C-alpha cells in the first residue's frame, strides 16, 4: 500500500513509474539501505529501462544516497525529498513558499556533504586535511543556517498576521470550521460545493497547500467560516509538520473539524 502511494506521489510530481522492487531485511543496511547485492540487481534493471531517478519509500541518510547514486549512476531520492518536491511545485502564496523552503533547507542541512564531493581536498603543511572542499562546505552550511533563521523570522510575522486576522473574524463571532483529512480525500471539492469557492481540486495528492477560508451561510441563516487545509499522508516528514505550523494553526484554532474520508478507498480505515 505504501509503495502504491509512493507511485501516486511520483505521478503527482510529474514522473513516470516504470517499475518497483522490495527486499525483506532484518534491518536496513547502514551503507546502502537495501543489501548491496540487491542494489546492484536493481541497478541492472534500471539501466535496461533508461531510468533517471530512483525513489526510496523511507528516509535515507546522506551517506546512503551517495553510495546508492554511485551504484545506480543516477539520481536517488527518498519519500521525504519527493513530498518536498511536490510541495515546492504547489506552493502559491508567499507563506506557502516560505514554509516549503524552510522544510527543504532543514532537510538539506545535514546532507550538505554530498553536494560537494566534486571539490578537491588539499593536504595542509603538517599533514592536516584542508582545502576549498571544507571551506566551501562550511560556507554553505552557514548560509543555509542563516537562511533558515531568516525564514523563521518571516514566518513568525505571518503567524502574527494570522492571529490578527483570526481576532478580526472572531469579532463577527462566526464559528470557524476546518475541513481536514487524508490527502486527495475530497476536501477542496467539498469546500467548493458548499461555498462556491474556486479552490483548485484535482485527483492528485497534495493539490491544496495554502489554506483557503470562505464564508458559508447555513440554512438557519447563521454564518460559518470554512477553511480548507493541507492533507495528511502516512510517513509525513516531521520537518514538514514543523514548517507548516502557521498553516496548521488554522486547524488548532477551529471550533469544528469536519473530517472528510474517501470511503471508496481500500485503506479508508487506516487513513482515518
PDB file of C-alpha atoms in Angstrom:
ATOM      1  CA  UNK A   1       0.000   0.000   0.000  1.00  0.00           C
ATOM      2  CA  UNK A   2       2.826   2.349   0.894  1.00  0.00           C
ATOM      3  CA  UNK A   3       4.547   1.635  -2.453  1.00  0.00           C
ATOM      4  CA  UNK A   4       1.284   2.235  -4.346  1.00  0.00           C
ATOM      5  CA  UNK A   5       1.034   5.602  -2.613  1.00  0.00           C
ATOM      6  CA  UNK A   6       4.688   6.333  -3.452  1.00  0.00           C
ATOM      7  CA  UNK A   7       3.868   5.623  -7.125  1.00  0.00           C
ATOM      8  CA  UNK A   8       0.972   8.119  -6.876  1.00  0.00           C
ATOM      9  CA  UNK A   9       3.356  10.700  -5.395  1.00  0.00           C
ATOM     10  CA  UNK A  10       5.798  10.165  -8.289  1.00  0.00           C
ATOM     11  CA  UNK A  11       2.979  10.628 -10.825  1.00  0.00           C
ATOM     12  CA  UNK A  12       1.801  13.766  -8.994  1.00  0.00           C
ATOM     13  CA  UNK A  13       5.330  15.207  -9.204  1.00  0.00           C
ATOM     14  CA  UNK A  14       5.341  14.675 -12.983  1.00  0.00           C
ATOM     15  CA  UNK A  15       7.360  11.442 -13.107  1.00  0.00           C
ATOM     16  CA  UNK A  16       6.529   8.168 -14.868  1.00  0.00           C
ATOM     17  CA  UNK A  17       6.799   4.960 -12.834  1.00  0.00           C
ATOM     18  CA  UNK A  18       8.452   2.144 -14.812  1.00  0.00           C
ATOM     19  CA  UNK A  19       8.872  -0.434 -12.045  1.00  0.00           C
ATOM     20  CA  UNK A  20       9.245  -1.194  -8.348  1.00  0.00           C
ATOM     21  CA  UNK A  21      11.102  -3.579  -6.100  1.00  0.00           C
ATOM     22  CA  UNK A  22      11.243  -4.647  -2.469  1.00  0.00           C
ATOM     23  CA  UNK A  23      13.589  -6.563  -0.190  1.00  0.00           C
ATOM     24  CA  UNK A  24      12.976  -8.179   3.178  1.00  0.00           C
ATOM     25  CA  UNK A  25      15.738  -7.411   5.661  1.00  0.00           C
ATOM     26  CA  UNK A  26      16.063  -7.661   9.452  1.00  0.00           C
ATOM     27  CA  UNK A  27      17.215  -4.033   9.451  1.00  0.00           C
ATOM     28  CA  UNK A  28      18.276  -1.500   6.791  1.00  0.00           C
ATOM     29  CA  UNK A  29      21.852  -1.755   5.515  1.00  0.00           C
ATOM     30  CA  UNK A  30      23.706   1.276   7.006  1.00  0.00           C
ATOM     31  CA  UNK A  31      25.614   1.886   3.762  1.00  0.00           C
ATOM     32  CA  UNK A  32      23.046   1.248   1.039  1.00  0.00           C
ATOM     33  CA  UNK A  33      19.667   0.817   2.849  1.00  0.00           C
ATOM     34  CA  UNK A  34      18.914  -2.339   0.771  1.00  0.00           C
ATOM     35  CA  UNK A  35      21.587  -5.043   0.567  1.00  0.00           C
ATOM     36  CA  UNK A  36      24.459  -4.183  -1.772  1.00  0.00           C
ATOM     37  CA  UNK A  37      23.689  -7.237  -3.949  1.00  0.00           C
ATOM     38  CA  UNK A  38      20.048  -6.169  -4.240  1.00  0.00           C
ATOM     39  CA  UNK A  39      21.120  -2.623  -5.113  1.00  0.00           C
ATOM     40  CA  UNK A  40      23.294  -3.993  -7.965  1.00  0.00           C
ATOM     41  CA  UNK A  41      20.357  -6.126  -9.167  1.00  0.00           C
ATOM     42  CA  UNK A  42      18.053  -3.062  -9.187  1.00  0.00           C
ATOM     43  CA  UNK A  43      20.771  -1.026 -10.927  1.00  0.00           C
ATOM     44  CA  UNK A  44      20.913  -3.533 -13.824  1.00  0.00           C
ATOM     45  CA  UNK A  45      17.082  -3.315 -14.187  1.00  0.00           C
ATOM     46  CA  UNK A  46      17.231   0.479 -14.157  1.00  0.00           C
ATOM     47  CA  UNK A  47      19.978   0.684 -16.777  1.00  0.00           C
ATOM     48  CA  UNK A  48      17.903  -1.600 -19.019  1.00  0.00           C
ATOM     49  CA  UNK A  49      14.915   0.754 -18.751  1.00  0.00           C
ATOM     50  CA  UNK A  50      16.861   4.028 -19.036  1.00  0.00           C
ATOM     51  CA  UNK A  51      15.718   5.206 -15.570  1.00  0.00           C
ATOM     52  CA  UNK A  52      16.902   8.654 -14.441  1.00  0.00           C
ATOM     53  CA  UNK A  53      15.576   8.730 -10.835  1.00  0.00           C
ATOM     54  CA  UNK A  54      15.190   6.101  -8.102  1.00  0.00           C
ATOM     55  CA  UNK A  55      12.760   6.830  -5.248  1.00  0.00           C
ATOM     56  CA  UNK A  56      13.020   5.020  -1.904  1.00  0.00           C
ATOM     57  CA  UNK A  57       9.938   4.741   0.312  1.00  0.00           C
ATOM     58  CA  UNK A  58      11.792   5.540   3.550  1.00  0.00           C
ATOM     59  CA  UNK A  59      14.135   8.323   4.580  1.00  0.00           C
ATOM     60  CA  UNK A  60      17.756   7.815   3.516  1.00  0.00           C
ATOM     61  CA  UNK A  61      20.878   9.244   5.144  1.00  0.00           C
ATOM     62  CA  UNK A  62      23.287  11.416   3.158  1.00  0.00           C
ATOM     63  CA  UNK A  63      25.831   8.551   3.038  1.00  0.00           C
ATOM     64  CA  UNK A  64      23.206   6.077   1.764  1.00  0.00           C
ATOM     65  CA  UNK A  65      22.164   8.472  -1.018  1.00  0.00           C
ATOM     66  CA  UNK A  66      25.811   8.987  -2.015  1.00  0.00           C
ATOM     67  CA  UNK A  67      26.555   5.238  -2.090  1.00  0.00           C
ATOM     68  CA  UNK A  68      23.352   4.398  -3.968  1.00  0.00           C
ATOM     69  CA  UNK A  69      23.947   7.101  -6.590  1.00  0.00           C
ATOM     70  CA  UNK A  70      27.363   5.550  -7.211  1.00  0.00           C
ATOM     71  CA  UNK A  71      25.765   2.113  -7.747  1.00  0.00           C
ATOM     72  CA  UNK A  72      22.757   3.299  -9.788  1.00  0.00           C
ATOM     73  CA  UNK A  73      24.644   6.027 -11.633  1.00  0.00           C
ATOM     74  CA  UNK A  74      21.545   8.258 -11.490  1.00  0.00           C
ATOM     75  CA  UNK A  75      19.634  10.481  -9.055  1.00  0.00           C
ATOM     76  CA  UNK A  76      18.415   8.837  -5.820  1.00  0.00           C
ATOM     77  CA  UNK A  77      15.788  10.495  -3.604  1.00  0.00           C
ATOM     78  CA  UNK A  78      13.644   9.356  -0.687  1.00  0.00           C
ATOM     79  CA  UNK A  79       9.961   9.783   0.141  1.00  0.00           C
ATOM     80  CA  UNK A  80      10.627  12.972   2.133  1.00  0.00           C
ATOM     81  CA  UNK A  81      12.509  14.632  -0.749  1.00  0.00           C
ATOM     82  CA  UNK A  82       9.697  13.637  -3.139  1.00  0.00           C
ATOM     83  CA  UNK A  83       6.976  15.147  -0.903  1.00  0.00           C
ATOM     84  CA  UNK A  84       9.069  18.329  -0.571  1.00  0.00           C
ATOM     85  CA  UNK A  85       9.391  18.471  -4.373  1.00  0.00           C
ATOM     86  CA  UNK A  86       5.592  18.250  -4.771  1.00  0.00           C
ATOM     87  CA  UNK A  87       5.091  20.925  -2.104  1.00  0.00           C
ATOM     88  CA  UNK A  88       7.538  23.256  -3.886  1.00  0.00           C
ATOM     89  CA  UNK A  89       5.588  22.746  -7.154  1.00  0.00           C
ATOM     90  CA  UNK A  90       2.288  23.514  -5.383  1.00  0.00           C
ATOM     91  CA  UNK A  91       3.173  26.487  -3.167  1.00  0.00           C
ATOM     92  CA  UNK A  92       1.432  29.634  -4.456  1.00  0.00           C
ATOM     93  CA  UNK A  93       1.361  32.181  -1.624  1.00  0.00           C
ATOM     94  CA  UNK A  94       4.398  33.814  -0.006  1.00  0.00           C
ATOM     95  CA  UNK A  95       3.624  31.939   3.209  1.00  0.00           C
ATOM     96  CA  UNK A  96       3.373  28.590   1.421  1.00  0.00           C
ATOM     97  CA  UNK A  97       6.653  29.175  -0.410  1.00  0.00           C
ATOM     98  CA  UNK A  98       8.413  30.170   2.828  1.00  0.00           C
ATOM     99  CA  UNK A  99       7.139  27.077   4.636  1.00  0.00           C
ATOM    100  CA  UNK A 100       8.273  24.779   1.811  1.00  0.00           C
ATOM    101  CA  UNK A 101      11.703  26.443   1.598  1.00  0.00           C
ATOM    102  CA  UNK A 102      12.162  26.069   5.363  1.00  0.00           C
ATOM    103  CA  UNK A 103      11.335  22.348   5.221  1.00  0.00           C
ATOM    104  CA  UNK A 104      13.669  21.849   2.226  1.00  0.00           C
ATOM    105  CA  UNK A 105      16.597  23.663   3.855  1.00  0.00           C
ATOM    106  CA  UNK A 106      16.162  21.750   7.111  1.00  0.00           C
ATOM    107  CA  UNK A 107      16.150  18.518   5.099  1.00  0.00           C
ATOM    108  CA  UNK A 108      19.259  19.513   3.091  1.00  0.00           C
ATOM    109  CA  UNK A 109      21.353  20.866   6.004  1.00  0.00           C
ATOM    110  CA  UNK A 110      22.537  17.513   7.484  1.00  0.00           C
ATOM    111  CA  UNK A 111      23.041  16.129   3.953  1.00  0.00           C
ATOM    112  CA  UNK A 112      25.103  19.024   2.571  1.00  0.00           C
ATOM    113  CA  UNK A 113      28.318  16.977   2.313  1.00  0.00           C
ATOM    114  CA  UNK A 114      27.078  15.038  -0.733  1.00  0.00           C
ATOM    115  CA  UNK A 115      26.750  18.209  -2.814  1.00  0.00           C
ATOM    116  CA  UNK A 116      30.474  18.947  -2.528  1.00  0.00           C
ATOM    117  CA  UNK A 117      32.108  15.619  -3.417  1.00  0.00           C
ATOM    118  CA  UNK A 118      33.459  17.243  -6.606  1.00  0.00           C
ATOM    119  CA  UNK A 119      35.593  19.764  -4.705  1.00  0.00           C
ATOM    120  CA  UNK A 120      39.267  18.930  -4.217  1.00  0.00           C
ATOM    121  CA  UNK A 121      40.765  18.418  -0.771  1.00  0.00           C
ATOM    122  CA  UNK A 122      44.282  19.761  -0.420  1.00  0.00           C
ATOM    123  CA  UNK A 123      46.626  18.496   2.261  1.00  0.00           C
ATOM    124  CA  UNK A 124      47.944  21.184   4.599  1.00  0.00           C
ATOM    125  CA  UNK A 125      51.578  21.675   5.592  1.00  0.00           C
ATOM    126  CA  UNK A 126      51.558  19.404   8.666  1.00  0.00           C
ATOM    127  CA  UNK A 127      49.528  16.589   7.124  1.00  0.00           C
ATOM    128  CA  UNK A 128      46.243  18.188   8.166  1.00  0.00           C
ATOM    129  CA  UNK A 129      43.360  17.856   5.729  1.00  0.00           C
ATOM    130  CA  UNK A 130      42.278  21.225   4.409  1.00  0.00           C
ATOM    131  CA  UNK A 131      41.397  22.991   1.208  1.00  0.00           C
ATOM    132  CA  UNK A 132      38.467  24.558  -0.576  1.00  0.00           C
ATOM    133  CA  UNK A 133      36.270  21.472  -0.154  1.00  0.00           C
ATOM    134  CA  UNK A 134      35.936  22.006   3.575  1.00  0.00           C
ATOM    135  CA  UNK A 135      35.774  25.802   3.465  1.00  0.00           C
ATOM    136  CA  UNK A 136      33.082  25.719   0.745  1.00  0.00           C
ATOM    137  CA  UNK A 137      31.072  23.213   2.770  1.00  0.00           C
ATOM    138  CA  UNK A 138      31.302  25.323   5.917  1.00  0.00           C
ATOM    139  CA  UNK A 139      30.301  28.441   3.964  1.00  0.00           C
ATOM    140  CA  UNK A 140      27.294  26.592   2.577  1.00  0.00           C
ATOM    141  CA  UNK A 141      26.274  25.330   5.999  1.00  0.00           C
ATOM    142  CA  UNK A 142      26.498  28.852   7.395  1.00  0.00           C
ATOM    143  CA  UNK A 143      24.487  30.354   4.515  1.00  0.00           C
ATOM    144  CA  UNK A 144      21.853  27.634   4.826  1.00  0.00           C
ATOM    145  CA  UNK A 145      21.538  28.170   8.591  1.00  0.00           C
ATOM    146  CA  UNK A 146      21.310  31.962   8.115  1.00  0.00           C
ATOM    147  CA  UNK A 147      18.520  31.499   5.540  1.00  0.00           C
ATOM    148  CA  UNK A 148      16.665  29.103   7.893  1.00  0.00           C
ATOM    149  CA  UNK A 149      16.825  31.714  10.696  1.00  0.00           C
ATOM    150  CA  UNK A 150      15.603  34.443   8.309  1.00  0.00           C
ATOM    151  CA  UNK A 151      12.641  32.341   7.098  1.00  0.00           C
ATOM    152  CA  UNK A 152      11.670  31.509  10.700  1.00  0.00           C
ATOM    153  CA  UNK A 153      11.558  35.240  11.469  1.00  0.00           C
ATOM    154  CA  UNK A 154       9.383  35.903   8.396  1.00  0.00           C
ATOM    155  CA  UNK A 155       7.055  33.046   9.312  1.00  0.00           C
ATOM    156  CA  UNK A 156       6.734  34.478  12.808  1.00  0.00           C
ATOM    157  CA  UNK A 157       5.435  37.697  11.166  1.00  0.00           C
ATOM    158  CA  UNK A 158       2.991  35.589   9.115  1.00  0.00           C
ATOM    159  CA  UNK A 159       1.812  33.875  12.288  1.00  0.00           C
ATOM    160  CA  UNK A 160       1.194  37.244  13.962  1.00  0.00           C
ATOM    161  CA  UNK A 161      -0.781  38.442  10.904  1.00  0.00           C
ATOM    162  CA  UNK A 162      -2.882  35.266  11.027  1.00  0.00           C
ATOM    163  CA  UNK A 163      -3.590  35.817  14.731  1.00  0.00           C
ATOM    164  CA  UNK A 164      -4.737  39.397  13.935  1.00  0.00           C
ATOM    165  CA  UNK A 165      -6.957  38.127  11.088  1.00  0.00           C
ATOM    166  CA  UNK A 166      -8.437  35.470  13.377  1.00  0.00           C
ATOM    167  CA  UNK A 167      -9.143  38.075  16.058  1.00  0.00           C
ATOM    168  CA  UNK A 168     -10.951  40.175  13.393  1.00  0.00           C
ATOM    169  CA  UNK A 169     -13.032  37.193  12.348  1.00  0.00           C
ATOM    170  CA  UNK A 170     -13.863  36.361  15.949  1.00  0.00           C
ATOM    171  CA  UNK A 171     -15.270  39.873  16.404  1.00  0.00           C
ATOM    172  CA  UNK A 172     -18.008  38.776  13.997  1.00  0.00           C
ATOM    173  CA  UNK A 173     -18.467  35.822  16.368  1.00  0.00           C
ATOM    174  CA  UNK A 174     -18.649  33.455  13.429  1.00  0.00           C
ATOM    175  CA  UNK A 175     -17.565  29.931  14.284  1.00  0.00           C
ATOM    176  CA  UNK A 176     -14.607  28.531  12.324  1.00  0.00           C
ATOM    177  CA  UNK A 177     -14.786  25.027  10.852  1.00  0.00           C
ATOM    178  CA  UNK A 178     -11.813  23.318   9.195  1.00  0.00           C
ATOM    179  CA  UNK A 179     -12.087  20.604   6.567  1.00  0.00           C
ATOM    180  CA  UNK A 180      -9.434  18.008   7.450  1.00  0.00           C
ATOM    181  CA  UNK A 181      -8.478  14.560   6.212  1.00  0.00           C
ATOM    182  CA  UNK A 182      -6.106  12.464   4.170  1.00  0.00           C
ATOM    183  CA  UNK A 183      -4.644  13.959   1.017  1.00  0.00           C
ATOM    184  CA  UNK A 184      -6.908  13.595  -2.054  1.00  0.00           C
ATOM    185  CA  UNK A 185      -9.936  12.597   0.063  1.00  0.00           C
ATOM    186  CA  UNK A 186     -12.079  15.374  -1.477  1.00  0.00           C
ATOM    187  CA  UNK A 187     -11.669  18.295   0.968  1.00  0.00           C
ATOM    188  CA  UNK A 188     -11.362  21.032  -1.683  1.00  0.00           C
ATOM    189  CA  UNK A 189     -14.225  19.542  -3.711  1.00  0.00           C
ATOM    190  CA  UNK A 190     -16.449  19.712  -0.621  1.00  0.00           C
ATOM    191  CA  UNK A 191     -15.398  23.308   0.181  1.00  0.00           C
ATOM    192  CA  UNK A 192     -16.150  24.351  -3.416  1.00  0.00           C
ATOM    193  CA  UNK A 193     -19.557  22.615  -3.356  1.00  0.00           C
ATOM    194  CA  UNK A 194     -20.572  24.208  -0.032  1.00  0.00           C
ATOM    195  CA  UNK A 195     -19.287  27.752  -0.525  1.00  0.00           C
ATOM    196  CA  UNK A 196     -18.954  28.210  -4.286  1.00  0.00           C
ATOM    197  CA  UNK A 197     -15.213  28.804  -3.806  1.00  0.00           C
ATOM    198  CA  UNK A 198     -12.895  28.207  -6.745  1.00  0.00           C
ATOM    199  CA  UNK A 199     -10.193  26.248  -4.924  1.00  0.00           C
ATOM    200  CA  UNK A 200      -8.141  24.023  -7.231  1.00  0.00           C
ATOM    201  CA  UNK A 201      -9.495  20.479  -6.825  1.00  0.00           C
ATOM    202  CA  UNK A 202      -7.633  17.765  -8.718  1.00  0.00           C
ATOM    203  CA  UNK A 203      -7.386  13.989  -8.468  1.00  0.00           C
ATOM    204  CA  UNK A 204      -3.827  14.366  -7.189  1.00  0.00           C
ATOM    205  CA  UNK A 205      -2.061  14.116  -3.848  1.00  0.00           C
ATOM    206  CA  UNK A 206      -1.498  17.499  -2.155  1.00  0.00           C
ATOM    207  CA  UNK A 207      -3.488  19.549  -4.686  1.00  0.00           C
ATOM    208  CA  UNK A 208      -4.129  22.057  -1.859  1.00  0.00           C
ATOM    209  CA  UNK A 209      -1.222  23.563   0.013  1.00  0.00           C
ATOM    210  CA  UNK A 210      -2.328  27.041   1.056  1.00  0.00           C
ATOM    211  CA  UNK A 211      -5.369  27.258   3.344  1.00  0.00           C
ATOM    212  CA  UNK A 212      -8.474  28.948   1.950  1.00  0.00           C
ATOM    213  CA  UNK A 213     -11.216  30.370   4.199  1.00  0.00           C
ATOM    214  CA  UNK A 214     -14.710  31.103   2.852  1.00  0.00           C
ATOM    215  CA  UNK A 215     -17.984  32.165   4.448  1.00  0.00           C
ATOM    216  CA  UNK A 216     -20.763  29.591   4.480  1.00  0.00           C
ATOM    217  CA  UNK A 217     -24.354  30.594   5.229  1.00  0.00           C
ATOM    218  CA  UNK A 218     -26.230  27.746   6.893  1.00  0.00           C
ATOM    219  CA  UNK A 219     -29.960  27.032   6.308  1.00  0.00           C
ATOM    220  CA  UNK A 220     -30.540  28.540   9.781  1.00  0.00           C
ATOM    221  CA  UNK A 221     -29.138  31.878   8.438  1.00  0.00           C
ATOM    222  CA  UNK A 222     -26.059  31.552  10.637  1.00  0.00           C
ATOM    223  CA  UNK A 223     -22.636  32.275   9.135  1.00  0.00           C
ATOM    224  CA  UNK A 224     -19.742  29.857   9.480  1.00  0.00           C
ATOM    225  CA  UNK A 225     -16.180  30.307   8.227  1.00  0.00           C
ATOM    226  CA  UNK A 226     -14.992  27.172   6.451  1.00  0.00           C
ATOM    227  CA  UNK A 227     -11.258  26.550   5.922  1.00  0.00           C
ATOM    228  CA  UNK A 228      -9.643  24.088   3.543  1.00  0.00           C
ATOM    229  CA  UNK A 229      -6.374  22.591   4.851  1.00  0.00           C
ATOM    230  CA  UNK A 230      -3.334  20.698   3.612  1.00  0.00           C
ATOM    231  CA  UNK A 231      -3.941  16.946   3.567  1.00  0.00           C
ATOM    232  CA  UNK A 232      -2.150  14.345   5.665  1.00  0.00           C
ATOM    233  CA  UNK A 233      -0.289  11.281   4.436  1.00  0.00           C
ATOM    234  CA  UNK A 234       1.452   8.318   6.041  1.00  0.00           C
ATOM    235  CA  UNK A 235       5.162   8.825   6.807  1.00  0.00           C
ATOM    236  CA  UNK A 236       4.680  12.595   6.597  1.00  0.00           C
ATOM    237  CA  UNK A 237       8.108  14.117   7.356  1.00  0.00           C
ATOM    238  CA  UNK A 238       8.248  15.665  10.851  1.00  0.00           C
ATOM    239  CA  UNK A 239      10.125  18.673   9.494  1.00  0.00           C
ATOM    240  CA  UNK A 240       7.219  19.379   7.186  1.00  0.00           C
ATOM    241  CA  UNK A 241       4.690  19.393  10.033  1.00  0.00           C
ATOM    242  CA  UNK A 242       7.020  21.736  11.932  1.00  0.00           C
ATOM    243  CA  UNK A 243       7.482  24.035   8.915  1.00  0.00           C
ATOM    244  CA  UNK A 244       3.724  24.187   8.255  1.00  0.00           C
ATOM    245  CA  UNK A 245       2.844  25.318  11.788  1.00  0.00           C
ATOM    246  CA  UNK A 246       1.443  28.640  10.536  1.00  0.00           C
ATOM    247  CA  UNK A 247      -0.964  26.823   8.199  1.00  0.00           C
ATOM    248  CA  UNK A 248      -1.891  24.090  10.669  1.00  0.00           C
ATOM    249  CA  UNK A 249      -2.751  26.695  13.326  1.00  0.00           C
ATOM    250  CA  UNK A 250      -5.995  27.256  11.373  1.00  0.00           C
ATOM    251  CA  UNK A 251      -6.933  23.699  12.371  1.00  0.00           C
ATOM    252  CA  UNK A 252      -5.878  24.150  16.006  1.00  0.00           C
ATOM    253  CA  UNK A 253      -7.981  27.323  16.356  1.00  0.00           C
ATOM    254  CA  UNK A 254     -11.102  25.792  14.766  1.00  0.00           C
ATOM    255  CA  UNK A 255     -14.369  25.318  16.660  1.00  0.00           C
ATOM    256  CA  UNK A 256     -15.234  22.313  14.497  1.00  0.00           C
ATOM    257  CA  UNK A 257     -13.203  19.810  12.485  1.00  0.00           C
ATOM    258  CA  UNK A 258     -15.036  18.354   9.506  1.00  0.00           C
ATOM    259  CA  UNK A 259     -13.230  15.078   8.775  1.00  0.00           C
ATOM    260  CA  UNK A 260     -13.552  14.045   5.109  1.00  0.00           C
ATOM    261  CA  UNK A 261     -12.952  10.364   4.349  1.00  0.00           C
ATOM    262  CA  UNK A 262     -12.905   8.762   0.898  1.00  0.00           C
ATOM    263  CA  UNK A 263     -14.982   5.690   1.770  1.00  0.00           C
ATOM    264  CA  UNK A 264     -14.230   4.124  -1.636  1.00  0.00           C
ATOM    265  CA  UNK A 265     -10.521   3.934  -0.793  1.00  0.00           C
ATOM    266  CA  UNK A 266      -9.373   0.419   0.229  1.00  0.00           C
ATOM    267  CA  UNK A 267      -7.302   1.948   3.069  1.00  0.00           C
ATOM    268  CA  UNK A 268     -10.047   4.298   4.341  1.00  0.00           C
ATOM    269  CA  UNK A 269      -9.927   2.958   7.929  1.00  0.00           C
ATOM    270  CA  UNK A 270      -6.126   3.270   8.092  1.00  0.00           C
ATOM    271  CA  UNK A 271      -6.381   6.801   6.682  1.00  0.00           C
ATOM    272  CA  UNK A 272      -8.805   7.797   9.472  1.00  0.00           C
TER     273      UNK A 272
END
